[in-house]
């Protein structure tokens, strides 16, 4: 549930892609699923081992149709270039004001400013709720582009879960990043 290791945040300064940010729509679900499943198969971000099914992804989509947990899509002329979403951080009621942030960019659109625009857009949506206090992201330790992207937007690394995930025959550390929404305004 963290940004892709191939985000190439260092290349974000390249000419921006022609795309618009908009809320996710039901007809985006197949493209969103393709983006996520590509990362499951080809990267350690996310740490899922099996591709998600259309039924699972429809439920995921439905879970992101509210103010506290929105889904934001980068639309490049009718093509989904990437997405950002806020998800339930933990089910206990005391965590209601914290959301987990995830960003994924379709491989053909990397290095074109998509992740940067999505990050800014989803943070703005989080602040606009008036109900969220903090955002959290879990980033695998070898995903340096994602770490730089989070730091660029004021996220702080709060700690490391050592060898938290086993994928592709090796253990992966996971860094925990947090942004308090009142900071950096």
mmCIF file of C-alpha atoms in Angstrom:
data_model
loop_
_atom_site.group_PDB
_atom_site.id
_atom_site.type_symbol
_atom_site.label_atom_id
_atom_site.label_comp_id
_atom_site.label_asym_id
_atom_site.label_seq_id
_atom_site.Cartn_x
_atom_site.Cartn_y
_atom_site.Cartn_z
ATOM 1 C CA UNK A 1 0.000 0.000 0.000
ATOM 2 C CA UNK A 2 2.860 2.295 -0.730
ATOM 3 C CA UNK A 3 4.146 4.021 -3.804
ATOM 4 C CA UNK A 4 5.877 2.006 -6.497
ATOM 5 C CA UNK A 5 9.674 1.690 -6.354
ATOM 6 C CA UNK A 6 9.832 2.740 -9.980
ATOM 7 C CA UNK A 7 8.227 6.132 -9.387
ATOM 8 C CA UNK A 8 11.462 7.879 -10.369
ATOM 9 C CA UNK A 9 10.755 10.906 -8.191
ATOM 10 C CA UNK A 10 14.179 12.228 -9.156
ATOM 11 C CA UNK A 11 12.906 12.482 -12.731
ATOM 12 C CA UNK A 12 9.769 14.352 -11.671
ATOM 13 C CA UNK A 13 11.410 17.577 -12.851
ATOM 14 C CA UNK A 14 11.029 16.340 -16.440
ATOM 15 C CA UNK A 15 8.391 17.979 -18.624
ATOM 16 C CA UNK A 16 5.021 17.455 -16.926
ATOM 17 C CA UNK A 17 2.559 15.100 -18.553
ATOM 18 C CA UNK A 18 -0.690 16.519 -19.909
ATOM 19 C CA UNK A 19 -3.156 15.165 -17.392
ATOM 20 C CA UNK A 20 -5.876 16.273 -15.021
ATOM 21 C CA UNK A 21 -6.633 15.154 -11.497
ATOM 22 C CA UNK A 22 -10.171 13.955 -10.839
ATOM 23 C CA UNK A 23 -12.078 11.646 -8.483
ATOM 24 C CA UNK A 24 -11.904 7.959 -9.357
ATOM 25 C CA UNK A 25 -14.877 6.557 -11.278
ATOM 26 C CA UNK A 26 -16.318 3.067 -11.501
ATOM 27 C CA UNK A 27 -15.113 2.733 -15.115
ATOM 28 C CA UNK A 28 -11.517 3.281 -13.864
ATOM 29 C CA UNK A 29 -11.521 0.061 -11.826
ATOM 30 C CA UNK A 30 -9.962 -2.211 -14.511
ATOM 31 C CA UNK A 31 -7.101 0.241 -15.169
ATOM 32 C CA UNK A 32 -6.531 0.781 -11.435
ATOM 33 C CA UNK A 33 -6.422 -2.972 -10.893
ATOM 34 C CA UNK A 34 -3.936 -3.366 -13.752
ATOM 35 C CA UNK A 35 -1.629 -0.740 -12.215
ATOM 36 C CA UNK A 36 -1.747 -2.380 -8.796
ATOM 37 C CA UNK A 37 -1.363 -5.949 -10.019
ATOM 38 C CA UNK A 38 1.622 -4.971 -12.160
ATOM 39 C CA UNK A 39 3.339 -3.754 -8.990
ATOM 40 C CA UNK A 40 2.414 -6.911 -7.062
ATOM 41 C CA UNK A 41 4.050 -9.030 -9.748
ATOM 42 C CA UNK A 42 7.071 -6.816 -10.463
ATOM 43 C CA UNK A 43 8.017 -4.995 -7.263
ATOM 44 C CA UNK A 44 8.111 -5.175 -3.481
ATOM 45 C CA UNK A 45 5.676 -2.331 -3.263
ATOM 46 C CA UNK A 46 3.085 -3.495 -2.349
ATOM 47 C CA UNK A 47 4.023 -6.532 -0.315
ATOM 48 C CA UNK A 48 1.026 -8.541 -1.507
ATOM 49 C CA UNK A 49 2.077 -11.868 -2.991
ATOM 50 C CA UNK A 50 -0.975 -12.620 -5.132
ATOM 51 C CA UNK A 51 -2.668 -10.338 -7.670
ATOM 52 C CA UNK A 52 -5.965 -8.829 -6.596
ATOM 53 C CA UNK A 53 -9.155 -10.024 -8.304
ATOM 54 C CA UNK A 54 -11.743 -7.767 -9.970
ATOM 55 C CA UNK A 55 -14.130 -8.511 -7.089
ATOM 56 C CA UNK A 56 -11.523 -7.515 -4.506
ATOM 57 C CA UNK A 57 -10.733 -4.345 -6.412
ATOM 58 C CA UNK A 58 -14.390 -3.402 -6.744
ATOM 59 C CA UNK A 59 -14.674 -3.602 -2.943
ATOM 60 C CA UNK A 60 -11.485 -1.523 -2.640
ATOM 61 C CA UNK A 61 -13.013 1.057 -5.004
ATOM 62 C CA UNK A 62 -16.256 1.132 -3.007
ATOM 63 C CA UNK A 63 -14.243 1.692 0.197
ATOM 64 C CA UNK A 64 -12.751 4.842 -1.363
ATOM 65 C CA UNK A 65 -15.992 6.592 -2.215
ATOM 66 C CA UNK A 66 -16.192 8.855 0.821
ATOM 67 C CA UNK A 67 -14.717 12.126 2.028
ATOM 68 C CA UNK A 68 -12.251 10.647 4.521
ATOM 69 C CA UNK A 69 -10.933 7.982 2.140
ATOM 70 C CA UNK A 70 -11.015 9.439 -1.372
ATOM 71 C CA UNK A 71 -9.550 8.105 -4.587
ATOM 72 C CA UNK A 72 -7.820 10.596 -6.881
ATOM 73 C CA UNK A 73 -6.946 9.674 -10.474
ATOM 74 C CA UNK A 74 -4.476 11.281 -12.879
ATOM 75 C CA UNK A 75 -6.304 11.244 -16.225
ATOM 76 C CA UNK A 76 -4.183 11.595 -19.367
ATOM 77 C CA UNK A 77 -6.683 12.087 -22.154
ATOM 78 C CA UNK A 78 -8.992 9.334 -20.925
ATOM 79 C CA UNK A 79 -6.170 7.032 -19.834
ATOM 80 C CA UNK A 80 -5.449 6.406 -16.149
ATOM 81 C CA UNK A 81 -1.866 7.577 -15.575
ATOM 82 C CA UNK A 82 -1.894 6.847 -11.850
ATOM 83 C CA UNK A 83 -3.832 7.214 -8.657
ATOM 84 C CA UNK A 84 -3.587 8.226 -5.033
ATOM 85 C CA UNK A 85 -5.910 7.193 -2.254
ATOM 86 C CA UNK A 86 -6.452 7.515 1.453
ATOM 87 C CA UNK A 87 -7.430 4.354 3.301
ATOM 88 C CA UNK A 88 -8.448 3.404 6.809
ATOM 89 C CA UNK A 89 -5.251 3.355 8.866
ATOM 90 C CA UNK A 90 -6.524 1.041 11.630
ATOM 91 C CA UNK A 91 -10.114 -0.003 12.417
ATOM 92 C CA UNK A 92 -10.180 1.224 16.048
ATOM 93 C CA UNK A 93 -12.232 4.415 16.392
ATOM 94 C CA UNK A 94 -9.382 6.398 17.943
ATOM 95 C CA UNK A 95 -7.534 6.179 14.599
ATOM 96 C CA UNK A 96 -10.389 7.794 12.630
ATOM 97 C CA UNK A 97 -8.416 11.032 12.103
ATOM 98 C CA UNK A 98 -5.431 9.205 10.577
ATOM 99 C CA UNK A 99 -5.454 7.833 7.027
ATOM 100 C CA UNK A 100 -2.967 5.709 5.105
ATOM 101 C CA UNK A 101 -1.788 7.258 1.837
ATOM 102 C CA UNK A 102 -0.898 5.218 -1.251
ATOM 103 C CA UNK A 103 0.254 6.359 -4.694
ATOM 104 C CA UNK A 104 0.833 4.271 -7.810
ATOM 105 C CA UNK A 105 1.816 5.468 -11.278
ATOM 106 C CA UNK A 106 1.223 3.459 -14.448
ATOM 107 C CA UNK A 107 4.617 2.423 -15.831
ATOM 108 C CA UNK A 108 4.250 4.379 -19.118
ATOM 109 C CA UNK A 109 3.757 7.647 -17.201
ATOM 110 C CA UNK A 110 6.628 7.504 -14.723
ATOM 111 C CA UNK A 111 9.056 10.386 -14.521
ATOM 112 C CA UNK A 112 6.522 12.882 -15.885
ATOM 113 C CA UNK A 113 5.344 14.590 -12.690
ATOM 114 C CA UNK A 114 2.337 12.341 -12.098
ATOM 115 C CA UNK A 115 3.347 11.221 -8.581
ATOM 116 C CA UNK A 116 4.135 14.770 -7.503
ATOM 117 C CA UNK A 117 0.773 16.099 -8.702
ATOM 118 C CA UNK A 118 -1.088 13.180 -7.135
ATOM 119 C CA UNK A 119 0.704 13.668 -3.815
ATOM 120 C CA UNK A 120 -0.155 17.373 -3.714
ATOM 121 C CA UNK A 121 -3.750 16.685 -4.723
ATOM 122 C CA UNK A 122 -4.406 13.946 -2.180
ATOM 123 C CA UNK A 123 -2.827 15.990 0.637
ATOM 124 C CA UNK A 124 -5.082 18.911 -0.303
ATOM 125 C CA UNK A 125 -8.124 16.609 -0.185
ATOM 126 C CA UNK A 126 -7.027 15.304 3.213
ATOM 127 C CA UNK A 127 -6.698 18.839 4.580
ATOM 128 C CA UNK A 128 -10.023 19.887 3.061
ATOM 129 C CA UNK A 129 -11.919 17.217 5.021
ATOM 130 C CA UNK A 130 -11.431 19.173 8.222
ATOM 131 C CA UNK A 131 -11.518 15.807 9.986
ATOM 132 C CA UNK A 132 -8.137 14.254 9.236
ATOM 133 C CA UNK A 133 -5.136 15.060 11.402
ATOM 134 C CA UNK A 134 -2.387 12.764 10.076
ATOM 135 C CA UNK A 135 -1.366 10.773 7.002
ATOM 136 C CA UNK A 136 0.798 7.661 7.185
ATOM 137 C CA UNK A 137 2.623 5.780 4.422
ATOM 138 C CA UNK A 138 4.534 2.517 4.543
ATOM 139 C CA UNK A 139 7.466 2.561 2.100
ATOM 140 C CA UNK A 140 9.815 -0.358 1.489
ATOM 141 C CA UNK A 141 13.377 0.582 2.391
ATOM 142 C CA UNK A 142 14.780 0.145 -1.118
ATOM 143 C CA UNK A 143 12.142 2.441 -2.625
ATOM 144 C CA UNK A 144 14.274 5.570 -2.557
ATOM 145 C CA UNK A 145 12.187 7.519 -5.116
ATOM 146 C CA UNK A 146 9.109 7.146 -2.913
ATOM 147 C CA UNK A 147 11.073 8.144 0.165
ATOM 148 C CA UNK A 148 12.237 11.330 -1.607
ATOM 149 C CA UNK A 149 8.687 12.092 -2.752
ATOM 150 C CA UNK A 150 7.355 11.800 0.790
ATOM 151 C CA UNK A 151 10.150 13.945 2.211
ATOM 152 C CA UNK A 152 9.542 16.579 -0.496
ATOM 153 C CA UNK A 153 6.009 16.989 0.867
ATOM 154 C CA UNK A 154 7.058 17.212 4.514
ATOM 155 C CA UNK A 155 6.523 13.621 5.613
ATOM 156 C CA UNK A 156 8.893 12.498 8.354
ATOM 157 C CA UNK A 157 10.253 9.021 8.736
ATOM 158 C CA UNK A 158 9.003 7.851 12.127
ATOM 159 C CA UNK A 159 10.658 4.473 12.201
ATOM 160 C CA UNK A 160 11.530 1.270 10.433
ATOM 161 C CA UNK A 161 9.854 -2.108 10.690
ATOM 162 C CA UNK A 162 12.863 -4.343 10.196
ATOM 163 C CA UNK A 163 12.412 -7.361 7.918
ATOM 164 C CA UNK A 164 8.647 -6.865 8.032
ATOM 165 C CA UNK A 165 7.883 -8.467 4.673
ATOM 166 C CA UNK A 166 9.152 -11.562 2.862
ATOM 167 C CA UNK A 167 8.838 -11.283 -0.919
ATOM 168 C CA UNK A 168 10.926 -12.543 -3.829
ATOM 169 C CA UNK A 169 12.950 -14.714 -1.466
ATOM 170 C CA UNK A 170 14.211 -11.983 0.835
ATOM 171 C CA UNK A 171 13.086 -9.881 3.777
ATOM 172 C CA UNK A 172 12.258 -6.199 3.291
ATOM 173 C CA UNK A 173 12.397 -3.386 5.813
ATOM 174 C CA UNK A 174 9.458 -0.989 5.750
ATOM 175 C CA UNK A 175 9.828 2.680 6.659
ATOM 176 C CA UNK A 176 6.885 4.435 8.289
ATOM 177 C CA UNK A 177 6.338 8.010 7.105
ATOM 178 C CA UNK A 178 3.923 10.472 8.700
ATOM 179 C CA UNK A 179 2.605 13.933 7.867
ATOM 180 C CA UNK A 180 0.689 15.969 10.425
ATOM 181 C CA UNK A 181 -1.676 17.956 8.246
ATOM 182 C CA UNK A 182 -1.443 21.158 10.303
ATOM 183 C CA UNK A 183 2.319 21.252 9.711
ATOM 184 C CA UNK A 184 3.685 22.754 6.520
ATOM 185 C CA UNK A 185 0.579 24.760 5.675
#
